[in-house]
Short mmCIF file of C-alpha atoms in Angstrom, two decimals:
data_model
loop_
_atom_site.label_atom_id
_atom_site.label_comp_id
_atom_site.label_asym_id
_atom_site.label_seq_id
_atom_site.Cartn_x
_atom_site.Cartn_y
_atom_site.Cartn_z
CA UNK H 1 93.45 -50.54 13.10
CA UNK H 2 95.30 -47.14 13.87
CA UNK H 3 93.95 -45.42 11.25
CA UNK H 4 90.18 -47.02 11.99
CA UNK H 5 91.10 -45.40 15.89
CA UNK H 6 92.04 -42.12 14.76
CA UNK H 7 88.78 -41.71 12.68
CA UNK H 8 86.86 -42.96 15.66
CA UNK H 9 88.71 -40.63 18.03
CA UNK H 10 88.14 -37.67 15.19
CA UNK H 11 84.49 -38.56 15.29
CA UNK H 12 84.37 -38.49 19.08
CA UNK H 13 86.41 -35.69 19.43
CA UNK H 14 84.88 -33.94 22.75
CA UNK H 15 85.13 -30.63 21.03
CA UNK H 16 82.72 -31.14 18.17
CA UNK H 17 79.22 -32.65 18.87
CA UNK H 18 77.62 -35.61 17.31
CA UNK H 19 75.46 -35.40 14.01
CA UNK H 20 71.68 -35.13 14.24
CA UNK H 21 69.43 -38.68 14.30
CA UNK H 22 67.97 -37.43 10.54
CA UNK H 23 71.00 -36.87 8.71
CA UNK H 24 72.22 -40.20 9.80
CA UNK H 25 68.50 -41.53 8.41
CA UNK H 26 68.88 -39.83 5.44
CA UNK H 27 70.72 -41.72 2.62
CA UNK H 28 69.00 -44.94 3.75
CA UNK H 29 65.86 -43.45 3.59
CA UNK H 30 66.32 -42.04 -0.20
CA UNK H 31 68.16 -45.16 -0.72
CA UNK H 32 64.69 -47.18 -0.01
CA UNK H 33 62.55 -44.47 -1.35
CA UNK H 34 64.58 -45.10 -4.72
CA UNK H 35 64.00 -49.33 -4.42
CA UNK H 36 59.84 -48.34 -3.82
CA UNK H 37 59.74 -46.09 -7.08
CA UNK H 38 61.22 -48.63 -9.14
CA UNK H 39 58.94 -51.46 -7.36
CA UNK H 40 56.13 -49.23 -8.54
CA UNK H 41 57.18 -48.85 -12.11
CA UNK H 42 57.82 -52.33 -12.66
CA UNK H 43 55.83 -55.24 -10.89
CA UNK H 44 53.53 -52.84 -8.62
CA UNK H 45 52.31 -51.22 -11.75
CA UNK H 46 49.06 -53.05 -12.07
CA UNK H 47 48.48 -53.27 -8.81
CA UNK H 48 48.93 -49.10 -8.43
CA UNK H 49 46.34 -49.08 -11.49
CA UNK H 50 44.18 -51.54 -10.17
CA UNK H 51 43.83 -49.24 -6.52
CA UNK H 52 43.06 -45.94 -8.89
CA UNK H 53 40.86 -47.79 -10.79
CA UNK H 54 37.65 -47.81 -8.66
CA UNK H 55 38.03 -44.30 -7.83
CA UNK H 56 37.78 -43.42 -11.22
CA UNK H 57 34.88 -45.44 -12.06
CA UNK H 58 33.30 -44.12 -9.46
CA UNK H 59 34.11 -40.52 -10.17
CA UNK H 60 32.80 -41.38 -13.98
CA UNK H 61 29.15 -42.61 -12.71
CA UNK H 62 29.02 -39.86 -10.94
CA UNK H 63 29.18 -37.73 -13.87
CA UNK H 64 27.82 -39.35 -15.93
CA UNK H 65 24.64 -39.35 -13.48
CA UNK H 66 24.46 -35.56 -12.70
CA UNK H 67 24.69 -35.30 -16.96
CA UNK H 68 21.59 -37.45 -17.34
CA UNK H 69 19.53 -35.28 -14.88
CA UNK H 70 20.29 -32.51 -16.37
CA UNK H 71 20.50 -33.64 -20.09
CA UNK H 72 16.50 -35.36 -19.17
CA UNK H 73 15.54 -31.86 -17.51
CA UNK H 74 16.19 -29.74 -20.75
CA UNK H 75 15.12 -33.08 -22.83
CA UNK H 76 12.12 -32.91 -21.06
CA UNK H 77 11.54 -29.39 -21.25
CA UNK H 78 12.44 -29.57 -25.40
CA UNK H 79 9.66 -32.52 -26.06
CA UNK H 80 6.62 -30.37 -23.95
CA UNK H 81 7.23 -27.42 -26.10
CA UNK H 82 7.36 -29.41 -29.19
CA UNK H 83 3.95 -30.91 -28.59
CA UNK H 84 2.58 -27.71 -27.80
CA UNK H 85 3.77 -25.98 -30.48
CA UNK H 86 2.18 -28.33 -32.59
CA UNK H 87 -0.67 -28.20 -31.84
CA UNK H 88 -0.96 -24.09 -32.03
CA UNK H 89 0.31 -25.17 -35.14
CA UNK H 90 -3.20 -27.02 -36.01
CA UNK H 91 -5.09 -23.96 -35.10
CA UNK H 92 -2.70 -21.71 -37.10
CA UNK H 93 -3.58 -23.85 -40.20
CA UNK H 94 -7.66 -24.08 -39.43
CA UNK H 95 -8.19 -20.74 -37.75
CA UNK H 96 -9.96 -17.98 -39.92
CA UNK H 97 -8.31 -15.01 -38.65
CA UNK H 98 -5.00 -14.30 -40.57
CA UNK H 99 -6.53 -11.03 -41.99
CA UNK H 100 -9.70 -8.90 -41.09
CA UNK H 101 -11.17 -5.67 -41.13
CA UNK H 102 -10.05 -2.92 -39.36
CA UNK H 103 -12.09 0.27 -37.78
CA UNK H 104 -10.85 2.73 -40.86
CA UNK H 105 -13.53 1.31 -42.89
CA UNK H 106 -15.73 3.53 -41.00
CA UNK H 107 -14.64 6.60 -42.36
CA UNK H 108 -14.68 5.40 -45.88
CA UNK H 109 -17.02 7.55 -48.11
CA UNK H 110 -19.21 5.31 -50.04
CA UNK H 111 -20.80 2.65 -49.72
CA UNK H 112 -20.07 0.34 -46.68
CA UNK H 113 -17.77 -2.90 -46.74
CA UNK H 114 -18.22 -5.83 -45.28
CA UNK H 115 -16.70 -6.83 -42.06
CA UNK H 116 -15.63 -10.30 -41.16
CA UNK H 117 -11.71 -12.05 -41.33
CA UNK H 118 -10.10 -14.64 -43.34
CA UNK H 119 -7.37 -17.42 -43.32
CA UNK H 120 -6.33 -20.19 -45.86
CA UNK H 121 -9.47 -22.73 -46.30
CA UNK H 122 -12.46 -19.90 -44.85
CA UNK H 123 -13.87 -16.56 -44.96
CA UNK H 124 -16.08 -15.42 -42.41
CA UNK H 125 -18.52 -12.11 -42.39
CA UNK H 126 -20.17 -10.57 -40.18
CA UNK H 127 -24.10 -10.40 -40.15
CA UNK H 128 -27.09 -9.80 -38.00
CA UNK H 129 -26.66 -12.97 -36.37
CA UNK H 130 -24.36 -13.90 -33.41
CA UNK H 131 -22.39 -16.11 -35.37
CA UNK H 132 -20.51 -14.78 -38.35
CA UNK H 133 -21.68 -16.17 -41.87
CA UNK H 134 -18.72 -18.51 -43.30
CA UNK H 135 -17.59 -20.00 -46.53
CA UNK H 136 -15.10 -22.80 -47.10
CA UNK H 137 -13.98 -25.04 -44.22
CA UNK H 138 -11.14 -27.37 -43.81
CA UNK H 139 -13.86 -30.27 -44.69
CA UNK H 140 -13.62 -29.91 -48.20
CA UNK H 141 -9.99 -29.86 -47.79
CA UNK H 142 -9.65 -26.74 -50.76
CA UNK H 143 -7.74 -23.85 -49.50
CA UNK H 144 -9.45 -20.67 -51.26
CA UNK H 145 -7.85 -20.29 -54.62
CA UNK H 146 -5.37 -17.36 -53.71
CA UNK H 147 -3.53 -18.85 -51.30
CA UNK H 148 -3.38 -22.79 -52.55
CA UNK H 149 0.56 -22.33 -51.80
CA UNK H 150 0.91 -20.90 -48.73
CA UNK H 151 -1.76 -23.44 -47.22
CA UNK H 152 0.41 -26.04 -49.21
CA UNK H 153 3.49 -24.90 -46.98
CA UNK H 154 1.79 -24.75 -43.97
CA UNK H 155 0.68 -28.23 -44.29
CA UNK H 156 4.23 -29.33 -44.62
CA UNK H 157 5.31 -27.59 -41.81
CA UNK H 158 2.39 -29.43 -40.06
CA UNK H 159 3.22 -32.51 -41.28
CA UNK H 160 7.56 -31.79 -40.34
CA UNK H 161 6.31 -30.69 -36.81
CA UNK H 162 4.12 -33.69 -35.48
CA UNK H 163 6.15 -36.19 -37.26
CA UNK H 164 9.39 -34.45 -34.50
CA UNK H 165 6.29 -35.31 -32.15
CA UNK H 166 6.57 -39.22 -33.08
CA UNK H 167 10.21 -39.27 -33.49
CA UNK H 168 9.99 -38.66 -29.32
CA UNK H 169 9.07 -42.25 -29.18
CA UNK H 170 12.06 -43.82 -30.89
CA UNK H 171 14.17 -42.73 -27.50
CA UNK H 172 13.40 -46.11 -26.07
CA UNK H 173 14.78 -47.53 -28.95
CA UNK H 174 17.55 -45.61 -30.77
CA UNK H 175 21.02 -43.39 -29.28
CA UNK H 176 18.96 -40.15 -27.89
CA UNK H 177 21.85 -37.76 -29.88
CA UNK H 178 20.78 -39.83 -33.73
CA UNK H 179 16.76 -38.98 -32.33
CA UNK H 180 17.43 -35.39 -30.92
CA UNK H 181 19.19 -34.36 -35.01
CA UNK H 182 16.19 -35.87 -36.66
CA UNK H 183 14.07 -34.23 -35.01
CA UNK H 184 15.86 -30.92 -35.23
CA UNK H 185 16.19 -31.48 -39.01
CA UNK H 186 12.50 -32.04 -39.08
CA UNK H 187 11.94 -28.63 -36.89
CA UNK H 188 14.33 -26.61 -39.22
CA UNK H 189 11.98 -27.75 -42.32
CA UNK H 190 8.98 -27.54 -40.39
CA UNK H 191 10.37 -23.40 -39.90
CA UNK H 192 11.68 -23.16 -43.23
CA UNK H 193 8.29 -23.90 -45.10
CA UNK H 194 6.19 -21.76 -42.37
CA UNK H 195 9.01 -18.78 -43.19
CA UNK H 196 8.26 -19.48 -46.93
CA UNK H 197 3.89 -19.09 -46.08
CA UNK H 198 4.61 -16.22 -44.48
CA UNK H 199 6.42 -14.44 -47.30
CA UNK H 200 4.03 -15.59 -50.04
CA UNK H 201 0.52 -14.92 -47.99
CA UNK H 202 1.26 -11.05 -48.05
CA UNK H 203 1.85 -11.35 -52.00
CA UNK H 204 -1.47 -13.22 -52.40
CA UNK H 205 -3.52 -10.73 -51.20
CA UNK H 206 -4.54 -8.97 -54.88
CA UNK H 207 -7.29 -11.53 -55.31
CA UNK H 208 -11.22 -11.17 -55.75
CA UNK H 209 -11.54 -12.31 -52.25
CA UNK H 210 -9.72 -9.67 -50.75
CA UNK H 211 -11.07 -6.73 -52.94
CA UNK H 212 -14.43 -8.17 -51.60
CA UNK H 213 -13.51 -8.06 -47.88
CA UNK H 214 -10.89 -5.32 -47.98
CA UNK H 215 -11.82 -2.61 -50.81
CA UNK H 216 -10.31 -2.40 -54.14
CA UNK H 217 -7.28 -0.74 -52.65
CA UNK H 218 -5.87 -4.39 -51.63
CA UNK H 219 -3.33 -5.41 -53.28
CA UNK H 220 0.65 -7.45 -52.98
CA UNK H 221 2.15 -6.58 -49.50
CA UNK H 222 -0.82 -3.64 -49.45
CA UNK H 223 -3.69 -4.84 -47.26
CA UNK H 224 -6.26 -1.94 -48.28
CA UNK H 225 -8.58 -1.67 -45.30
CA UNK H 226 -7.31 -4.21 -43.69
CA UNK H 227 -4.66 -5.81 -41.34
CA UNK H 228 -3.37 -8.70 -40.23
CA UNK H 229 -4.92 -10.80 -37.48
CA UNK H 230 -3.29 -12.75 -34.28
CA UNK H 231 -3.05 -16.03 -36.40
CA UNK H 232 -0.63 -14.64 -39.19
CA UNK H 233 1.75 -13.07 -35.75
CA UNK H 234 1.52 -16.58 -34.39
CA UNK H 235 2.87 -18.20 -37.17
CA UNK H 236 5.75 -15.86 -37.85
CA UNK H 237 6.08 -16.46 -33.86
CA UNK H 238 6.19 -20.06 -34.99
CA UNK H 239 9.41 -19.27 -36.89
CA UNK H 240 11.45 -18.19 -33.97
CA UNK H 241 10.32 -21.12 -31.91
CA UNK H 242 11.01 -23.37 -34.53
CA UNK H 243 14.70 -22.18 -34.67
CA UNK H 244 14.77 -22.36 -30.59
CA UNK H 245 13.69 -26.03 -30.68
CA UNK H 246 15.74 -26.90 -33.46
CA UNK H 247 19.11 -25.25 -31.91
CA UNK H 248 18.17 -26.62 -28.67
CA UNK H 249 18.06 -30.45 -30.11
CA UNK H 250 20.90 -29.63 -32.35
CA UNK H 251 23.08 -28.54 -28.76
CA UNK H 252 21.78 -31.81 -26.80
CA UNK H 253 22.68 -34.05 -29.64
CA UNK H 254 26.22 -32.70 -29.87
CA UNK H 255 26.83 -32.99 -25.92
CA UNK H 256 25.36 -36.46 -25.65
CA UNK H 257 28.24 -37.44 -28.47
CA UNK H 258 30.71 -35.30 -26.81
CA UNK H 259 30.27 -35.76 -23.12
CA UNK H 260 28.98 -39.61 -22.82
CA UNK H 261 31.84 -42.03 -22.18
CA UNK H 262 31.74 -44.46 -25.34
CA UNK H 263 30.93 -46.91 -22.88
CA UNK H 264 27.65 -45.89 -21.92
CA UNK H 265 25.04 -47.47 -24.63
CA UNK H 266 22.91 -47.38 -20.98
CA UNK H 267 22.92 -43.65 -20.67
CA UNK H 268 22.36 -42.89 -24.67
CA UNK H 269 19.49 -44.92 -25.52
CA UNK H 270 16.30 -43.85 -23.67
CA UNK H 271 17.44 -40.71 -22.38
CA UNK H 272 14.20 -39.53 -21.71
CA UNK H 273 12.42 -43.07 -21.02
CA UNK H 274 14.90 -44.75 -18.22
CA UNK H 275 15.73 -43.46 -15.17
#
């Protein structure tokens, strides 16, 4: 009891002053912070997850919903220019105008050569009346003898092209990243075999329909008096935007595998179809 009265008069002594209300706080307080963490880590574990948990989901949707509206604007964007690509593809094939005549034939001594254009299944000349006088057609379905391959080539690239075009619809039905690689696969061949009738139509030009139309001058990669015409710079326009689209379905297909939660077989399949 002495010893318990001199602390007390030590701790009263009415020199020194008392200690403040916090430090006094202090070691009970860590004391009971300590018991919480290890509540936490134990037995309020799940229930700590369970409280995170709907943040998180909700966080997730939100993503997940500002991807879609994006991913459908470029997917949207991707499938318009596909369709109308293919069909300038149509009039690349049919269109009579991948080589014509050019003004120098005017200065040409001799006799005069005929004026008109040509493509792969018809040659068209000029005459008297307002319509120009042609041969061949894509009726009869026979490209004119010297270019049988390159027509060949463009018909597969017309055939790659609007086959993409039906692919579209299998986005109600299959994962929009396995639809957006076939269809870039079918773009890349589609540009491949246009790239190929591009090369080969300048090396088909020595043939007796050229001489006729362009002079005997004509020959490979040497169009004589004449020069190419806006379908043969469409199509090797057509090989760039063939490469675009195909890149462009290639990158969609790789961020809807990469970006999607696994969990999301809502999101992947009908990307373009469901809102």
């Amino acid at each position: 009891m002495s010893a318990l009265s001199g602390a007390e008069t030590r701790d009263h002594h009415p020199g020194t002053s008392p200690p403040p209300p916090f430090l006094l706080l202090q070691k009970p307080l860590l004391i009971l912070l300590f018991i919480i963490i290890i509540t936490l880590q134990t037995d309020g574990a799940p229930a700590a997850v369970m409280s995170v948990s709907p943040g998180l989901a909700d966080l997730s949707r939100l993503y997940q919903t500002e991807f879609v509206r994006s991913a459908r604007a470029v997917g949207v964007l991707w499938a318009v220019c596909t369709l109308c690509f293919a069909i300038i593809q149509v009039v690349i094939l049919v269109q009579p105008s991948w080589i014509g005549t050019t003004d120098a034939r005017t200065h040409r001594v001799g006799p005069p050569l005929p004026s008109g254009t040509m493509g792969l299944f018809e040659v068209c000349m000029e005459s008297d009346w307002p319509v120009p006088d042609c041969r061949g057609g894509l009726s009869s379905l026979s490209p004119l003898p010297s270019f049988q391959s390159v027509a060949v080539l463009v018909g597969v690239s017309l055939w790659a092209v609007w086959t993409s075009v039906l692919c579209i619809c299998l986005f109600r039905f299959c994962s929009a990243a396995t639809v957006y690689k076939i269809c870039a696969w079918l773009q890349l061949t589609a540009g491949f075999c246009l790239a190929l009738a591009c090369l080969l139509f300048p090396d088909s030009w020595e043939s007796p329909e050229m001489r006729v139309l362009c002079g005997d001058s004509v020959g490979s990669f040497s169009p004589g008096n004449c020069s190419v015409h806006w379908a043969y710079i469409l199509a090797m326009l057509g090989i760039l935007d063939y490469a675009i689209l195909a890149t462009l379905a290639f990158v969609l297909a790789n961020r809807q595998d990469a970006l999607l939660p696994p969990n999301a077989p809502d999101v992947t399949a009908g990307l373009l179809m469901s809102a």
